[in-house]
Amino acid sequence: MARGAFDQELAQLQQEILRMGSLVERAVELAVQSLRDGDVQLAVQVIEDDDLVDQLEMELEQRCIRLIALQQPLATDLRTIGTALKLVTDLERVADYATNIAEITVRLAGAPLFKPLVDIPRMARMAQQMLRQSLDAFIQRDVELAESVCRADDPVDELFASLYEELMGYVDAGDRQRITQAINLIFVARYLERIADHATNIGERIIYMVTGKRVAHQLRDRILGSPKARQGAPGDP
């Protein structure tokens, strides 16, 4: 494969990853909206649309492997393709979490939530922004933007910890229906926290893609000025 054709293939791969990322981000938004509104039909749509994301993941993995097989990429190109391979896996996992949230909407259908959702939609917006910025950093090869994504993970974790404590209070003191809802909302919050973690993973991989330097979690805390020590979070399975 000529260099020009390789560059074109690589550019098309990046655009397809952006398309997958847009679908995944939309799935998170719709899943949380379905939960907030008790919209089972919308939740079912999110669940069914997950097949498209799975198909895109397989197609993009094959394109990455084809690029490696048909040309011996330079080190920088190889890091870009390797990052793309891992990135589509992260996006597929995020879509799975959106599906999990939609399934909780279906599970809780038939009874109004015992409290309005405020922090969960807020967490979702924070995680979506991290995801969007991580994809922008990938396309733009922007290390500073990738670092800002990594730093944004801590406020999500702090909100999750606060929400976990609040919901556990309902588990300890509520009736059966309230307990069931509170437990499921804890799962939703945990899924959103994991989505933010996947966006952070993408940010770390972009730093490696551009600089060739790996940013381990412990090193990330020192380089990016993060106060967080990655210990087991509340609600870890």
Coordinates of C-alpha atoms in Angstrom, one line a residue:
M1 CA 0.0 0.0 0.0
A2 CA 1.4 3.4 -1.0
R3 CA 2.0 6.0 1.7
G4 CA -0.7 8.3 0.3
A5 CA -3.3 5.4 0.3
F6 CA -2.2 4.5 3.8
D7 CA -2.7 8.0 5.1
Q8 CA -6.2 8.1 3.5
E9 CA -7.1 4.8 5.1
L10 CA -5.9 6.1 8.4
A11 CA -7.9 9.3 8.1
Q12 CA -11.1 7.3 7.2
L13 CA -10.5 5.0 10.2
Q14 CA -10.4 8.0 12.5
Q15 CA -13.6 9.4 11.0
E16 CA -15.3 6.1 11.6
I17 CA -14.1 6.1 15.2
L18 CA -15.7 9.5 15.6
R19 CA -18.9 8.2 14.2
M20 CA -18.8 5.3 16.6
G21 CA -18.1 7.7 19.5
S22 CA -21.1 9.9 18.5
L23 CA -23.3 6.8 18.6
V24 CA -22.0 5.7 22.0
E25 CA -22.3 9.2 23.5
R26 CA -25.9 9.4 22.3
A27 CA -26.6 6.0 23.7
V28 CA -25.5 7.2 27.2
E29 CA -27.6 10.3 26.9
L30 CA -30.8 8.4 25.8
A31 CA -30.3 5.7 28.4
V32 CA -30.2 8.3 31.2
Q33 CA -33.1 10.1 29.7
S34 CA -35.1 6.9 29.6
L35 CA -34.4 6.4 33.3
R36 CA -35.3 9.9 34.2
D37 CA -38.6 9.9 32.3
G38 CA -39.5 6.2 32.9
D39 CA -39.6 5.8 29.1
V40 CA -39.4 2.1 28.4
Q41 CA -39.8 2.5 24.6
L42 CA -36.7 4.7 24.5
A43 CA -34.8 2.2 26.7
V44 CA -35.6 -0.6 24.3
Q45 CA -34.3 1.5 21.5
V46 CA -31.0 2.0 23.3
I47 CA -30.8 -1.8 23.9
E48 CA -31.5 -2.7 20.3
D49 CA -29.1 -0.1 18.9
D50 CA -26.2 -1.7 20.8
D51 CA -26.0 -4.3 18.0
L52 CA -24.8 -1.5 15.6
V53 CA -22.0 -0.5 18.0
D54 CA -20.9 -4.1 18.3
Q55 CA -20.8 -4.4 14.5
L56 CA -18.8 -1.2 14.2
E57 CA -16.3 -2.5 16.7
M58 CA -15.7 -5.6 14.7
E59 CA -15.4 -3.6 11.4
L60 CA -13.0 -1.1 12.9
E61 CA -10.8 -3.8 14.4
Q62 CA -10.6 -5.5 11.0
R63 CA -9.6 -2.2 9.4
C64 CA -6.9 -1.7 12.0
I65 CA -5.5 -5.2 11.4
R66 CA -5.6 -4.6 7.7
L67 CA -3.6 -1.4 8.0
I68 CA -0.9 -3.2 10.0
A69 CA -0.8 -6.1 7.6
L70 CA -0.6 -4.2 4.3
Q71 CA 2.1 -1.7 5.3
Q72 CA 4.8 -1.8 7.9
P73 CA 3.8 1.3 9.8
L74 CA 6.3 3.7 11.3
A75 CA 6.5 3.8 15.1
T76 CA 4.2 6.8 15.3
D77 CA 1.6 5.2 12.9
L78 CA 1.8 1.9 14.8
R79 CA 1.0 3.7 18.1
T80 CA -1.9 5.5 16.4
I81 CA -3.4 2.2 15.1
G82 CA -2.8 0.5 18.4
T83 CA -4.5 3.3 20.2
A84 CA -7.4 3.0 17.7
L85 CA -7.8 -0.7 18.4
K86 CA -8.0 -0.1 22.2
L87 CA -10.2 3.0 21.7
V88 CA -12.9 1.1 19.9
T89 CA -12.9 -1.5 22.7
D90 CA -13.4 1.3 25.3
L91 CA -16.3 2.7 23.2
E92 CA -17.9 -0.7 23.0
R93 CA -17.7 -1.1 26.7
V94 CA -19.3 2.4 27.2
A95 CA -22.1 1.3 24.9
D96 CA -22.6 -1.8 27.1
Y97 CA -22.9 0.4 30.2
A98 CA -25.5 2.5 28.4
T99 CA -27.4 -0.7 27.6
N100 CA -27.2 -1.7 31.3
I101 CA -28.7 1.6 32.3
A102 CA -31.5 1.1 29.7
E103 CA -32.2 -2.4 31.1
I104 CA -32.6 -0.8 34.6
T105 CA -35.2 1.5 33.1
V106 CA -37.1 -1.5 31.9
R107 CA -36.6 -3.3 35.2
L108 CA -38.0 -0.3 37.2
A109 CA -40.9 0.4 34.9
G110 CA -44.4 0.6 36.5
A111 CA -43.6 2.8 39.5
P112 CA -42.4 6.4 39.7
L113 CA -38.9 6.9 41.2
F114 CA -39.0 7.8 44.8
K115 CA -36.8 10.9 44.2
P116 CA -36.2 13.2 41.2
L117 CA -32.9 12.4 39.4
V118 CA -30.5 15.2 39.7
D119 CA -27.0 13.9 40.4
I120 CA -27.2 10.9 37.9
P121 CA -28.0 13.2 34.9
R122 CA -25.2 15.5 36.1
M123 CA -22.8 12.5 36.2
A124 CA -23.9 11.5 32.8
R125 CA -23.2 15.0 31.4
M126 CA -19.7 15.0 32.9
A127 CA -18.9 11.5 31.6
Q128 CA -20.2 12.4 28.1
Q129 CA -18.1 15.5 28.0
M130 CA -15.0 13.5 29.0
L131 CA -15.8 11.0 26.2
R132 CA -16.3 13.8 23.6
Q133 CA -13.1 15.5 24.6
S134 CA -11.1 12.3 24.6
L135 CA -12.2 11.7 21.0
D136 CA -11.4 15.2 20.0
A137 CA -7.9 14.8 21.6
F138 CA -7.5 11.6 19.5
I139 CA -8.3 13.3 16.2
Q140 CA -6.3 16.4 17.0
R141 CA -3.4 14.6 18.7
D142 CA -3.9 17.1 21.6
V143 CA -1.9 16.0 24.7
E144 CA -3.2 18.9 26.8
L145 CA -6.8 18.1 26.0
A146 CA -6.1 14.4 26.8
E147 CA -4.6 15.4 30.2
S148 CA -7.6 17.6 31.0
V149 CA -9.8 14.5 30.4
C150 CA -7.7 12.5 32.9
R151 CA -8.1 15.3 35.5
A152 CA -11.8 15.4 35.0
D153 CA -12.2 11.9 36.3
D154 CA -11.8 12.9 40.0
P155 CA -14.9 15.1 40.2
V156 CA -16.9 12.2 38.7
D157 CA -15.5 9.8 41.3
E158 CA -16.3 12.3 44.1
L159 CA -19.9 12.7 42.9
F160 CA -20.2 8.9 42.7
A161 CA -19.0 8.5 46.3
S162 CA -21.4 11.2 47.5
L163 CA -24.4 9.7 45.6
Y164 CA -23.5 6.2 46.8
E165 CA -23.6 7.3 50.4
E166 CA -26.9 9.0 49.9
L167 CA -28.5 6.0 48.2
M168 CA -27.2 3.6 50.8
G169 CA -29.2 5.6 53.3
Y170 CA -32.4 4.8 51.4
V171 CA -31.3 1.1 51.3
D172 CA -30.9 1.0 55.1
A173 CA -34.1 2.9 55.9
G174 CA -36.6 2.4 53.0
D175 CA -39.4 0.1 52.2
R176 CA -39.0 -2.7 49.7
Q177 CA -39.8 -0.7 46.6
R178 CA -37.5 2.1 47.7
I179 CA -34.7 -0.3 48.5
T180 CA -35.0 -1.9 45.0
Q181 CA -34.9 1.5 43.3
A182 CA -32.0 2.7 45.4
I183 CA -29.9 -0.4 44.7
N184 CA -30.6 0.0 40.9
L185 CA -29.7 3.7 41.0
I186 CA -26.4 2.8 42.7
F187 CA -25.7 0.5 39.7
V188 CA -26.5 3.3 37.3
A189 CA -24.1 5.6 39.1
R190 CA -21.4 3.0 39.1
Y191 CA -21.9 2.5 35.3
L192 CA -21.5 6.2 34.7
E193 CA -18.4 6.3 36.9
R194 CA -17.0 3.4 34.8
I195 CA -17.8 5.3 31.6
A196 CA -15.7 8.2 32.9
D197 CA -12.9 5.7 33.6
H198 CA -13.0 4.5 30.0
A199 CA -12.7 8.1 28.8
T200 CA -9.7 8.5 31.1
N201 CA -8.2 5.3 29.6
I202 CA -8.6 6.9 26.2
G203 CA -6.9 10.1 27.4
E204 CA -4.0 8.1 28.8
R205 CA -3.6 6.2 25.5
I206 CA -3.6 9.4 23.5
I207 CA -0.8 10.7 25.6
Y208 CA 1.2 7.6 24.8
M209 CA 0.2 7.7 21.1
V210 CA 1.6 11.3 20.7
T211 CA 4.6 11.2 23.1
G212 CA 5.5 7.5 23.2
K213 CA 5.4 7.8 27.0
R214 CA 3.0 5.6 29.0
V215 CA 1.0 7.3 31.7
A216 CA 0.3 4.7 34.4
H217 CA -2.3 5.5 37.0
Q218 CA 0.2 6.2 39.7
L219 CA 2.3 8.3 37.4
R220 CA -0.8 10.1 36.2
D221 CA -1.5 11.3 39.7
R222 CA 1.9 12.9 39.9
I223 CA 2.1 14.3 36.3
L224 CA -1.5 15.7 36.2
G225 CA -1.6 16.8 39.8
S226 CA -4.5 14.5 40.7
P227 CA -5.0 14.0 44.4
K228 CA -6.8 10.7 43.8
A229 CA -5.2 7.5 44.8
R230 CA -6.8 4.7 42.8
Q231 CA -8.2 2.5 45.6
G232 CA -11.4 0.4 45.5
A233 CA -14.4 2.8 45.1
P234 CA -17.7 2.3 46.9
G235 CA -19.9 -0.1 45.1
D236 CA -17.1 -2.0 43.3
P237 CA -18.4 -5.4 42.4

